């Protein structure tokens, strides 16, 4: 059995498939999704709208809407690319420049889940900067490792 997305689920883990919430049973499970254009999102990776309170979290939320199938099309890509480029300018060349460039390319390609993953690595750095911890400081590095 080859091809398709493989989901490894924890006991009782919930996930969204094409707008329907599904819950795993009492055991760990592995599923293979064969349909190429299925919209799948693990609930544990979902960000609630009220939690999207920073620029990177707002971009994560836009990508999440695309992953779940609640937003699609060129407008979503344009919003993500524009927001990611603005974030890159705000951060400057020293902070997350490569990660943000990669996220822009992923957004242009419609790889919204991978955009979410890239942003999830950027969010703790942004949080530290917003809290006054300079980039590259020991506190910031400790947060990234957690």
mmCIF file of N, CA and C in Angstrom:
data_model
loop_
_atom_site.group_PDB
_atom_site.id
_atom_site.type_symbol
_atom_site.label_atom_id
_atom_site.label_comp_id
_atom_site.label_asym_id
_atom_site.label_seq_id
_atom_site.Cartn_x
_atom_site.Cartn_y
_atom_site.Cartn_z
ATOM 1 N N UNK A 1 0.851 -1.170 0.000
ATOM 2 C CA UNK A 1 0.000 0.000 0.000
ATOM 3 C C UNK A 1 0.900 1.237 0.000
ATOM 4 N N UNK A 2 0.934 1.944 -1.106
ATOM 5 C CA UNK A 2 1.782 3.123 -1.193
ATOM 6 C C UNK A 2 0.958 4.342 -1.568
ATOM 7 N N UNK A 3 1.532 5.499 -1.305
ATOM 8 C CA UNK A 3 0.886 6.759 -1.655
ATOM 9 C C UNK A 3 -0.144 7.196 -0.639
ATOM 10 N N UNK A 4 -0.332 8.473 -0.577
ATOM 11 C CA UNK A 4 -1.329 9.025 0.330
ATOM 12 C C UNK A 4 -0.729 9.509 1.636
ATOM 13 N N UNK A 5 -1.529 10.259 2.354
ATOM 14 C CA UNK A 5 -1.146 10.811 3.647
ATOM 15 C C UNK A 5 -1.351 9.761 4.728
ATOM 16 N N UNK A 6 -0.356 9.560 5.572
ATOM 17 C CA UNK A 6 -0.474 8.622 6.685
ATOM 18 C C UNK A 6 -0.694 9.426 7.961
ATOM 19 N N UNK A 7 -1.788 9.125 8.654
ATOM 20 C CA UNK A 7 -2.090 9.755 9.942
ATOM 21 C C UNK A 7 -1.823 8.737 11.033
ATOM 22 N N UNK A 8 -1.004 9.106 11.977
ATOM 23 C CA UNK A 8 -0.785 8.274 13.161
ATOM 24 C C UNK A 8 -1.525 8.952 14.295
ATOM 25 N N UNK A 9 -2.532 8.277 14.813
ATOM 26 C CA UNK A 9 -3.431 8.893 15.785
ATOM 27 C C UNK A 9 -3.245 8.307 17.166
ATOM 28 N N UNK A 10 -3.298 9.171 18.147
ATOM 29 C CA UNK A 10 -3.266 8.766 19.550
ATOM 30 C C UNK A 10 -4.653 8.269 19.941
ATOM 31 N N UNK A 11 -4.744 7.548 21.058
ATOM 32 C CA UNK A 11 -6.073 7.152 21.533
ATOM 33 C C UNK A 11 -6.959 8.385 21.756
ATOM 34 N N UNK A 12 -8.163 8.320 21.253
ATOM 35 C CA UNK A 12 -9.190 9.365 21.393
ATOM 36 C C UNK A 12 -8.812 10.699 20.748
ATOM 37 N N UNK A 13 -7.817 10.692 19.887
ATOM 38 C CA UNK A 13 -7.440 11.927 19.194
ATOM 39 C C UNK A 13 -8.514 12.292 18.176
ATOM 40 N N UNK A 14 -8.814 13.578 18.097
ATOM 41 C CA UNK A 14 -9.819 14.069 17.160
ATOM 42 C C UNK A 14 -9.135 14.731 15.976
ATOM 43 N N UNK A 15 -9.762 14.583 14.813
ATOM 44 C CA UNK A 15 -9.267 15.232 13.617
ATOM 45 C C UNK A 15 -10.440 15.568 12.715
ATOM 46 N N UNK A 16 -10.196 16.476 11.813
ATOM 47 C CA UNK A 16 -11.218 16.988 10.919
ATOM 48 C C UNK A 16 -10.935 16.475 9.516
ATOM 49 N N UNK A 17 -11.938 15.889 8.872
ATOM 50 C CA UNK A 17 -11.819 15.450 7.486
ATOM 51 C C UNK A 17 -12.970 16.074 6.710
ATOM 52 N N UNK A 18 -12.632 16.958 5.784
ATOM 53 C CA UNK A 18 -13.641 17.628 4.957
ATOM 54 C C UNK A 18 -14.773 18.211 5.784
ATOM 55 N N UNK A 19 -14.425 18.840 6.898
ATOM 56 C CA UNK A 19 -15.407 19.523 7.729
ATOM 57 C C UNK A 19 -16.097 18.665 8.766
ATOM 58 N N UNK A 20 -15.786 17.377 8.821
ATOM 59 C CA UNK A 20 -16.415 16.460 9.773
ATOM 60 C C UNK A 20 -15.403 16.092 10.855
ATOM 61 N N UNK A 21 -15.793 16.242 12.130
ATOM 62 C CA UNK A 21 -14.912 15.871 13.240
ATOM 63 C C UNK A 21 -15.031 14.368 13.466
ATOM 64 N N UNK A 22 -13.886 13.703 13.505
ATOM 65 C CA UNK A 22 -13.814 12.260 13.726
ATOM 66 C C UNK A 22 -12.918 12.034 14.934
ATOM 67 N N UNK A 23 -13.294 11.074 15.784
ATOM 68 C CA UNK A 23 -12.491 10.753 16.962
ATOM 69 C C UNK A 23 -11.997 9.318 16.855
ATOM 70 N N UNK A 24 -10.720 9.138 17.117
ATOM 71 C CA UNK A 24 -10.123 7.813 17.145
ATOM 72 C C UNK A 24 -10.641 7.050 18.358
ATOM 73 N N UNK A 25 -10.541 5.741 18.308
ATOM 74 C CA UNK A 25 -10.962 4.898 19.422
ATOM 75 C C UNK A 25 -9.931 4.868 20.538
ATOM 76 N N UNK A 26 -9.986 3.813 21.335
ATOM 77 C CA UNK A 26 -9.168 3.710 22.543
ATOM 78 C C UNK A 26 -7.709 3.337 22.263
ATOM 79 N N UNK A 27 -7.394 2.923 21.045
ATOM 80 C CA UNK A 27 -6.020 2.504 20.726
ATOM 81 C C UNK A 27 -5.384 3.436 19.708
ATOM 82 N N UNK A 28 -4.058 3.379 19.681
ATOM 83 C CA UNK A 28 -3.326 4.109 18.642
ATOM 84 C C UNK A 28 -3.713 3.505 17.294
ATOM 85 N N UNK A 29 -3.791 4.364 16.295
ATOM 86 C CA UNK A 29 -4.215 3.910 14.977
ATOM 87 C C UNK A 29 -3.370 4.587 13.915
ATOM 88 N N UNK A 30 -3.231 3.900 12.813
ATOM 89 C CA UNK A 30 -2.580 4.481 11.648
ATOM 90 C C UNK A 30 -3.548 4.370 10.478
ATOM 91 N N UNK A 31 -3.824 5.505 9.852
ATOM 92 C CA UNK A 31 -4.724 5.552 8.703
ATOM 93 C C UNK A 31 -3.967 6.081 7.496
ATOM 94 N N UNK A 32 -4.338 5.600 6.328
ATOM 95 C CA UNK A 32 -3.777 6.132 5.090
ATOM 96 C C UNK A 32 -4.922 6.770 4.312
ATOM 97 N N UNK A 33 -4.776 8.052 4.016
ATOM 98 C CA UNK A 33 -5.784 8.789 3.255
ATOM 99 C C UNK A 33 -5.349 8.768 1.795
ATOM 100 N N UNK A 34 -6.138 8.147 0.954
ATOM 101 C CA UNK A 34 -5.773 7.968 -0.446
ATOM 102 C C UNK A 34 -6.249 9.115 -1.341
ATOM 103 N N UNK A 35 -7.270 9.832 -0.907
ATOM 104 C CA UNK A 35 -7.807 10.928 -1.714
ATOM 105 C C UNK A 35 -6.874 12.127 -1.635
ATOM 106 N N UNK A 36 -6.438 12.576 -2.788
ATOM 107 C CA UNK A 36 -5.433 13.631 -2.879
ATOM 108 C C UNK A 36 -5.914 14.975 -2.324
ATOM 109 N N UNK A 37 -7.158 15.341 -2.570
ATOM 110 C CA UNK A 37 -7.623 16.681 -2.207
ATOM 111 C C UNK A 37 -8.477 16.713 -0.942
ATOM 112 N N UNK A 38 -8.326 15.717 -0.074
ATOM 113 C CA UNK A 38 -9.065 15.710 1.193
ATOM 114 C C UNK A 38 -8.505 16.806 2.105
ATOM 115 N N UNK A 39 -9.401 17.461 2.834
ATOM 116 C CA UNK A 39 -8.996 18.502 3.784
ATOM 117 C C UNK A 39 -8.939 17.874 5.170
ATOM 118 N N UNK A 40 -7.722 17.746 5.720
ATOM 119 C CA UNK A 40 -7.521 17.047 6.989
ATOM 120 C C UNK A 40 -6.747 17.943 7.947
ATOM 121 N N UNK A 41 -7.241 18.023 9.188
ATOM 122 C CA UNK A 41 -6.591 18.837 10.208
ATOM 123 C C UNK A 41 -6.740 18.150 11.552
ATOM 124 N N UNK A 42 -5.623 17.947 12.239
ATOM 125 C CA UNK A 42 -5.688 17.424 13.607
ATOM 126 C C UNK A 42 -6.208 18.536 14.512
ATOM 127 N N UNK A 43 -7.145 18.201 15.369
ATOM 128 C CA UNK A 43 -7.724 19.199 16.264
ATOM 129 C C UNK A 43 -6.651 19.769 17.194
ATOM 130 N N UNK A 44 -5.688 18.937 17.612
ATOM 131 C CA UNK A 44 -4.644 19.438 18.519
ATOM 132 C C UNK A 44 -3.744 20.478 17.853
ATOM 133 N N UNK A 45 -3.737 20.527 16.527
ATOM 134 C CA UNK A 45 -2.940 21.521 15.811
ATOM 135 C C UNK A 45 -3.748 22.771 15.474
ATOM 136 N N UNK A 46 -5.043 22.739 15.777
ATOM 137 C CA UNK A 46 -5.923 23.851 15.411
ATOM 138 C C UNK A 46 -5.767 25.018 16.383
ATOM 139 N N UNK A 47 -5.838 26.198 15.834
ATOM 140 C CA UNK A 47 -5.775 27.431 16.606
ATOM 141 C C UNK A 47 -7.168 28.050 16.574
ATOM 142 N N UNK A 48 -7.700 28.400 17.731
ATOM 143 C CA UNK A 48 -9.011 29.047 17.790
ATOM 144 C C UNK A 48 -8.867 30.498 17.347
ATOM 145 N N UNK A 49 -9.901 31.065 16.734
ATOM 146 C CA UNK A 49 -9.790 32.437 16.214
ATOM 147 C C UNK A 49 -9.326 33.449 17.258
ATOM 148 N N UNK A 50 -9.801 33.312 18.489
ATOM 149 C CA UNK A 50 -9.415 34.277 19.525
ATOM 150 C C UNK A 50 -7.954 34.123 19.940
ATOM 151 N N UNK A 51 -7.327 33.008 19.605
ATOM 152 C CA UNK A 51 -5.907 32.799 19.913
ATOM 153 C C UNK A 51 -4.990 33.406 18.853
ATOM 154 N N UNK A 52 -5.546 33.805 17.726
ATOM 155 C CA UNK A 52 -4.756 34.380 16.634
ATOM 156 C C UNK A 52 -4.496 35.854 16.921
ATOM 157 N N UNK A 53 -3.667 36.110 17.941
ATOM 158 C CA UNK A 53 -3.475 37.463 18.455
ATOM 159 C C UNK A 53 -2.113 38.078 18.128
ATOM 160 N N UNK A 54 -1.348 37.431 17.270
ATOM 161 C CA UNK A 54 -0.082 37.992 16.801
ATOM 162 C C UNK A 54 -0.044 37.811 15.283
ATOM 163 N N UNK A 55 0.830 38.519 14.586
ATOM 164 C CA UNK A 55 0.883 38.363 13.125
ATOM 165 C C UNK A 55 1.124 36.922 12.671
ATOM 166 N N UNK A 56 2.062 36.214 13.290
ATOM 167 C CA UNK A 56 2.328 34.840 12.841
ATOM 168 C C UNK A 56 1.156 33.915 13.166
ATOM 169 N N UNK A 57 0.492 34.137 14.279
ATOM 170 C CA UNK A 57 -0.683 33.321 14.613
ATOM 171 C C UNK A 57 -1.845 33.604 13.666
ATOM 172 N N UNK A 58 -2.003 34.854 13.241
ATOM 173 C CA UNK A 58 -3.060 35.171 12.273
ATOM 174 C C UNK A 58 -2.777 34.471 10.943
ATOM 175 N N UNK A 59 -1.511 34.454 10.535
ATOM 176 C CA UNK A 59 -1.141 33.760 9.303
ATOM 177 C C UNK A 59 -1.336 32.251 9.452
ATOM 178 N N UNK A 60 -0.982 31.713 10.603
ATOM 179 C CA UNK A 60 -1.201 30.294 10.892
ATOM 180 C C UNK A 60 -2.689 29.980 10.753
ATOM 181 N N UNK A 61 -3.530 30.851 11.295
ATOM 182 C CA UNK A 61 -4.976 30.641 11.249
ATOM 183 C C UNK A 61 -5.497 30.665 9.805
ATOM 184 N N UNK A 62 -4.975 31.569 8.980
ATOM 185 C CA UNK A 62 -5.370 31.606 7.565
ATOM 186 C C UNK A 62 -4.983 30.297 6.884
ATOM 187 N N UNK A 63 -3.759 29.827 7.133
ATOM 188 C CA UNK A 63 -3.316 28.555 6.553
ATOM 189 C C UNK A 63 -4.179 27.408 7.065
ATOM 190 N N UNK A 64 -4.534 27.456 8.332
ATOM 191 C CA UNK A 64 -5.390 26.428 8.933
ATOM 192 C C UNK A 64 -6.751 26.389 8.241
ATOM 193 N N UNK A 65 -7.322 27.553 7.959
ATOM 194 C CA UNK A 65 -8.606 27.604 7.257
ATOM 195 C C UNK A 65 -8.496 26.950 5.884
ATOM 196 N N UNK A 66 -7.367 27.146 5.221
ATOM 197 C CA UNK A 66 -7.156 26.511 3.922
ATOM 198 C C UNK A 66 -7.024 25.001 4.073
ATOM 199 N N UNK A 67 -6.299 24.551 5.099
ATOM 200 C CA UNK A 67 -6.130 23.115 5.335
ATOM 201 C C UNK A 67 -7.473 22.456 5.631
ATOM 202 N N UNK A 68 -8.302 23.130 6.417
ATOM 203 C CA UNK A 68 -9.598 22.550 6.796
ATOM 204 C C UNK A 68 -10.630 22.655 5.685
ATOM 205 N N UNK A 69 -10.326 23.411 4.633
ATOM 206 C CA UNK A 69 -11.261 23.567 3.528
ATOM 207 C C UNK A 69 -12.207 24.740 3.696
ATOM 208 N N UNK A 70 -12.019 25.540 4.740
ATOM 209 C CA UNK A 70 -12.892 26.687 4.989
ATOM 210 C C UNK A 70 -12.465 27.932 4.212
ATOM 211 N N UNK A 71 -11.303 27.904 3.607
ATOM 212 C CA UNK A 71 -10.831 29.004 2.754
ATOM 213 C C UNK A 71 -10.044 28.373 1.616
ATOM 214 N N UNK A 72 -10.217 28.900 0.433
ATOM 215 C CA UNK A 72 -9.445 28.378 -0.682
ATOM 216 C C UNK A 72 -9.257 29.450 -1.739
ATOM 217 N N UNK A 73 -8.448 29.124 -2.697
ATOM 218 C CA UNK A 73 -8.285 30.000 -3.838
ATOM 219 C C UNK A 73 -7.144 30.981 -3.740
ATOM 220 N N UNK A 74 -7.094 31.813 -4.771
ATOM 221 C CA UNK A 74 -6.004 32.772 -4.921
ATOM 222 C C UNK A 74 -5.990 33.804 -3.802
ATOM 223 N N UNK A 75 -7.165 34.160 -3.276
ATOM 224 C CA UNK A 75 -7.210 35.149 -2.189
ATOM 225 C C UNK A 75 -6.471 34.653 -0.951
ATOM 226 N N UNK A 76 -6.616 33.366 -0.640
ATOM 227 C CA UNK A 76 -5.936 32.789 0.517
ATOM 228 C C UNK A 76 -4.425 32.819 0.308
ATOM 229 N N UNK A 77 -3.994 32.409 -0.871
ATOM 230 C CA UNK A 77 -2.560 32.419 -1.182
ATOM 231 C C UNK A 77 -2.030 33.846 -1.117
ATOM 232 N N UNK A 78 -2.770 34.784 -1.702
ATOM 233 C CA UNK A 78 -2.339 36.186 -1.697
ATOM 234 C C UNK A 78 -2.242 36.732 -0.277
ATOM 235 N N UNK A 79 -3.225 36.416 0.563
ATOM 236 C CA UNK A 79 -3.197 36.877 1.959
ATOM 237 C C UNK A 79 -1.995 36.319 2.697
ATOM 238 N N UNK A 80 -1.734 35.031 2.498
ATOM 239 C CA UNK A 80 -0.595 34.405 3.174
ATOM 240 C C UNK A 80 0.732 34.985 2.691
ATOM 241 N N UNK A 81 0.903 35.059 1.384
ATOM 242 C CA UNK A 81 2.164 35.560 0.834
ATOM 243 C C UNK A 81 2.404 36.995 1.293
ATOM 244 N N UNK A 82 1.384 37.830 1.203
ATOM 245 C CA UNK A 82 1.514 39.223 1.629
ATOM 246 C C UNK A 82 1.857 39.317 3.117
ATOM 247 N N UNK A 83 1.152 38.549 3.939
ATOM 248 C CA UNK A 83 1.402 38.566 5.379
ATOM 249 C C UNK A 83 2.775 38.041 5.744
ATOM 250 N N UNK A 84 3.197 36.965 5.080
ATOM 251 C CA UNK A 84 4.520 36.395 5.351
ATOM 252 C C UNK A 84 5.628 37.360 4.947
ATOM 253 N N UNK A 85 5.446 38.026 3.806
ATOM 254 C CA UNK A 85 6.458 38.992 3.374
ATOM 255 C C UNK A 85 6.509 40.187 4.324
ATOM 256 N N UNK A 86 5.357 40.625 4.818
ATOM 257 C CA UNK A 86 5.334 41.718 5.803
ATOM 258 C C UNK A 86 6.026 41.301 7.094
ATOM 259 N N UNK A 87 5.789 40.069 7.510
ATOM 260 C CA UNK A 87 6.425 39.556 8.721
ATOM 261 C C UNK A 87 7.938 39.480 8.538
ATOM 262 N N UNK A 88 8.364 39.065 7.350
ATOM 263 C CA UNK A 88 9.800 38.987 7.060
ATOM 264 C C UNK A 88 10.439 40.371 7.137
ATOM 265 N N UNK A 89 9.765 41.381 6.610
ATOM 266 C CA UNK A 89 10.276 42.755 6.677
ATOM 267 C C UNK A 89 10.337 43.219 8.130
ATOM 268 N N UNK A 90 9.289 42.921 8.896
ATOM 269 C CA UNK A 90 9.248 43.339 10.306
ATOM 270 C C UNK A 90 10.350 42.670 11.120
ATOM 271 N N UNK A 91 10.612 41.393 10.845
ATOM 272 C CA UNK A 91 11.648 40.669 11.578
ATOM 273 C C UNK A 91 13.049 41.076 11.138
ATOM 274 N N UNK A 92 13.215 41.510 9.908
ATOM 275 C CA UNK A 92 14.529 41.865 9.392
ATOM 276 C C UNK A 92 15.270 40.631 8.897
ATOM 277 N N UNK A 93 16.484 40.849 8.480
ATOM 278 C CA UNK A 93 17.279 39.773 7.883
ATOM 279 C C UNK A 93 17.843 38.786 8.904
ATOM 280 N N UNK A 94 17.895 39.172 10.169
ATOM 281 C CA UNK A 94 18.541 38.335 11.177
ATOM 282 C C UNK A 94 17.607 37.318 11.819
ATOM 283 N N UNK A 95 16.300 37.554 11.760
ATOM 284 C CA UNK A 95 15.363 36.714 12.502
ATOM 285 C C UNK A 95 14.457 35.956 11.543
ATOM 286 N N UNK A 96 14.603 34.664 11.501
ATOM 287 C CA UNK A 96 13.710 33.758 10.763
ATOM 288 C C UNK A 96 13.614 34.052 9.273
ATOM 289 N N UNK A 97 14.581 34.718 8.688
ATOM 290 C CA UNK A 97 14.495 35.097 7.274
ATOM 291 C C UNK A 97 14.361 33.870 6.376
ATOM 292 N N UNK A 98 15.175 32.854 6.608
ATOM 293 C CA UNK A 98 15.124 31.653 5.768
ATOM 294 C C UNK A 98 13.803 30.912 5.946
ATOM 295 N N UNK A 99 13.334 30.813 7.188
ATOM 296 C CA UNK A 99 12.072 30.125 7.461
ATOM 297 C C UNK A 99 10.903 30.846 6.802
ATOM 298 N N UNK A 100 10.914 32.174 6.872
ATOM 299 C CA UNK A 100 9.831 32.945 6.265
ATOM 300 C C UNK A 100 9.884 32.875 4.745
ATOM 301 N N UNK A 101 11.070 32.879 4.175
ATOM 302 C CA UNK A 101 11.202 32.732 2.720
ATOM 303 C C UNK A 101 10.649 31.377 2.280
ATOM 304 N N UNK A 102 10.989 30.344 3.037
ATOM 305 C CA UNK A 102 10.467 29.011 2.729
ATOM 306 C C UNK A 102 8.942 28.996 2.850
ATOM 307 N N UNK A 103 8.401 29.634 3.874
ATOM 308 C CA UNK A 103 6.947 29.679 4.066
ATOM 309 C C UNK A 103 6.266 30.407 2.910
ATOM 310 N N UNK A 104 6.889 31.463 2.394
ATOM 311 C CA UNK A 104 6.334 32.175 1.237
ATOM 312 C C UNK A 104 6.249 31.232 0.044
ATOM 313 N N UNK A 105 7.321 30.496 -0.212
ATOM 314 C CA UNK A 105 7.332 29.562 -1.343
ATOM 315 C C UNK A 105 6.291 28.458 -1.158
ATOM 316 N N UNK A 106 6.150 27.964 0.062
ATOM 317 C CA UNK A 106 5.141 26.938 0.341
ATOM 318 C C UNK A 106 3.733 27.487 0.132
ATOM 319 N N UNK A 107 3.496 28.718 0.555
ATOM 320 C CA UNK A 107 2.180 29.340 0.366
ATOM 321 C C UNK A 107 1.874 29.494 -1.121
ATOM 322 N N UNK A 108 2.856 29.945 -1.880
ATOM 323 C CA UNK A 108 2.660 30.098 -3.329
ATOM 324 C C UNK A 108 2.314 28.768 -3.988
ATOM 325 N N UNK A 109 2.861 27.679 -3.444
ATOM 326 C CA UNK A 109 2.609 26.343 -3.985
ATOM 327 C C UNK A 109 1.322 25.723 -3.441
ATOM 328 N N UNK A 110 0.654 26.423 -2.527
ATOM 329 C CA UNK A 110 -0.579 25.880 -1.949
ATOM 330 C C UNK A 110 -0.344 24.795 -0.922
ATOM 331 N N UNK A 111 0.859 24.736 -0.356
ATOM 332 C CA UNK A 111 1.221 23.740 0.658
ATOM 333 C C UNK A 111 0.897 24.300 2.045
ATOM 334 N N UNK A 112 -0.401 24.413 2.341
ATOM 335 C CA UNK A 112 -0.839 25.137 3.530
ATOM 336 C C UNK A 112 -0.467 24.443 4.839
ATOM 337 N N UNK A 113 -0.499 23.121 4.879
ATOM 338 C CA UNK A 113 -0.109 22.427 6.108
ATOM 339 C C UNK A 113 1.365 22.685 6.412
ATOM 340 N N UNK A 114 2.185 22.670 5.384
ATOM 341 C CA UNK A 114 3.610 22.934 5.580
ATOM 342 C C UNK A 114 3.852 24.386 5.987
ATOM 343 N N UNK A 115 2.990 25.309 5.525
ATOM 344 C CA UNK A 115 3.062 26.699 5.992
ATOM 345 C C UNK A 115 2.766 26.740 7.487
ATOM 346 N N UNK A 116 1.742 25.985 7.913
ATOM 347 C CA UNK A 116 1.412 25.921 9.342
ATOM 348 C C UNK A 116 2.600 25.414 10.149
ATOM 349 N N UNK A 117 3.255 24.374 9.665
ATOM 350 C CA UNK A 117 4.408 23.820 10.381
ATOM 351 C C UNK A 117 5.537 24.844 10.478
ATOM 352 N N UNK A 118 5.793 25.561 9.384
ATOM 353 C CA UNK A 118 6.847 26.587 9.408
ATOM 354 C C UNK A 118 6.489 27.688 10.409
ATOM 355 N N UNK A 119 5.239 28.113 10.398
ATOM 356 C CA UNK A 119 4.814 29.169 11.318
ATOM 357 C C UNK A 119 4.832 28.702 12.768
ATOM 358 N N UNK A 120 4.576 27.427 13.002
ATOM 359 C CA UNK A 120 4.607 26.932 14.388
ATOM 360 C C UNK A 120 6.015 27.009 14.971
ATOM 361 N N UNK A 121 7.032 26.973 14.116
ATOM 362 C CA UNK A 121 8.415 27.139 14.589
ATOM 363 C C UNK A 121 8.751 28.616 14.802
ATOM 364 N N UNK A 122 8.059 29.497 14.101
ATOM 365 C CA UNK A 122 8.316 30.936 14.194
ATOM 366 C C UNK A 122 7.564 31.562 15.366
ATOM 367 N N UNK A 123 6.392 31.036 15.708
ATOM 368 C CA UNK A 123 5.547 31.647 16.746
ATOM 369 C C UNK A 123 6.245 31.833 18.094
ATOM 370 N N UNK A 124 7.020 30.863 18.606
ATOM 371 C CA UNK A 124 7.694 31.101 19.894
ATOM 372 C C UNK A 124 8.740 32.215 19.816
ATOM 373 N N UNK A 125 9.385 32.347 18.677
ATOM 374 C CA UNK A 125 10.380 33.404 18.500
ATOM 375 C C UNK A 125 9.684 34.759 18.492
ATOM 376 N N UNK A 126 8.584 34.838 17.762
ATOM 377 C CA UNK A 126 7.803 36.075 17.733
ATOM 378 C C UNK A 126 7.299 36.423 19.131
ATOM 379 N N UNK A 127 6.815 35.420 19.852
ATOM 380 C CA UNK A 127 6.307 35.634 21.212
ATOM 381 C C UNK A 127 7.402 36.205 22.113
ATOM 382 N N UNK A 128 8.602 35.645 22.006
ATOM 383 C CA UNK A 128 9.723 36.136 22.810
ATOM 384 C C UNK A 128 10.053 37.583 22.453
ATOM 385 N N UNK A 129 10.048 37.892 21.161
ATOM 386 C CA UNK A 129 10.331 39.267 20.733
ATOM 387 C C UNK A 129 9.266 40.231 21.247
ATOM 388 N N UNK A 130 8.014 39.813 21.194
ATOM 389 C CA UNK A 130 6.927 40.664 21.685
ATOM 390 C C UNK A 130 7.011 40.868 23.195
ATOM 391 N N UNK A 131 7.612 39.900 23.886
ATOM 392 C CA UNK A 131 7.783 40.005 25.338
ATOM 393 C C UNK A 131 9.097 40.677 25.725
ATOM 394 N N UNK A 132 9.823 41.184 24.730
ATOM 395 C CA UNK A 132 11.033 41.945 25.014
ATOM 396 C C UNK A 132 12.292 41.122 25.151
ATOM 397 N N UNK A 133 12.249 39.845 24.771
ATOM 398 C CA UNK A 133 13.447 39.006 24.824
ATOM 399 C C UNK A 133 14.145 39.134 23.473
ATOM 400 N N UNK A 134 15.379 39.604 23.429
ATOM 401 C CA UNK A 134 16.072 39.775 22.152
ATOM 402 C C UNK A 134 16.282 38.440 21.441
ATOM 403 N N UNK A 135 16.218 38.466 20.118
ATOM 404 C CA UNK A 135 16.457 37.263 19.319
ATOM 405 C C UNK A 135 17.861 36.756 19.583
ATOM 406 N N UNK A 136 18.002 35.442 19.701
ATOM 407 C CA UNK A 136 19.301 34.840 19.937
ATOM 408 C C UNK A 136 19.701 34.801 21.392
ATOM 409 N N UNK A 137 18.863 35.338 22.286
ATOM 410 C CA UNK A 137 19.202 35.300 23.708
ATOM 411 C C UNK A 137 18.985 33.898 24.248
ATOM 412 N N UNK A 138 19.547 33.633 25.405
ATOM 413 C CA UNK A 138 19.441 32.310 26.019
ATOM 414 C C UNK A 138 17.985 31.954 26.309
ATOM 415 N N UNK A 139 17.189 32.908 26.813
ATOM 416 C CA UNK A 139 15.782 32.645 27.102
ATOM 417 C C UNK A 139 15.039 32.253 25.842
ATOM 418 N N UNK A 140 15.298 32.946 24.746
ATOM 419 C CA UNK A 140 14.649 32.667 23.479
ATOM 420 C C UNK A 140 15.035 31.282 22.970
ATOM 421 N N UNK A 141 16.317 30.919 23.085
ATOM 422 C CA UNK A 141 16.774 29.610 22.640
ATOM 423 C C UNK A 141 16.157 28.503 23.478
ATOM 424 N N UNK A 142 16.013 28.719 24.788
ATOM 425 C CA UNK A 142 15.374 27.723 25.646
ATOM 426 C C UNK A 142 13.926 27.516 25.254
ATOM 427 N N UNK A 143 13.213 28.588 24.905
ATOM 428 C CA UNK A 143 11.819 28.471 24.485
ATOM 429 C C UNK A 143 11.710 27.657 23.214
ATOM 430 N N UNK A 144 12.623 27.875 22.269
ATOM 431 C CA UNK A 144 12.583 27.166 21.002
ATOM 432 C C UNK A 144 12.762 25.672 21.201
ATOM 433 N N UNK A 145 13.563 25.265 22.183
ATOM 434 C CA UNK A 145 13.839 23.854 22.401
ATOM 435 C C UNK A 145 12.678 23.140 23.055
ATOM 436 N N UNK A 146 11.787 23.849 23.713
ATOM 437 C CA UNK A 146 10.664 23.226 24.421
ATOM 438 C C UNK A 146 9.587 22.808 23.513
#
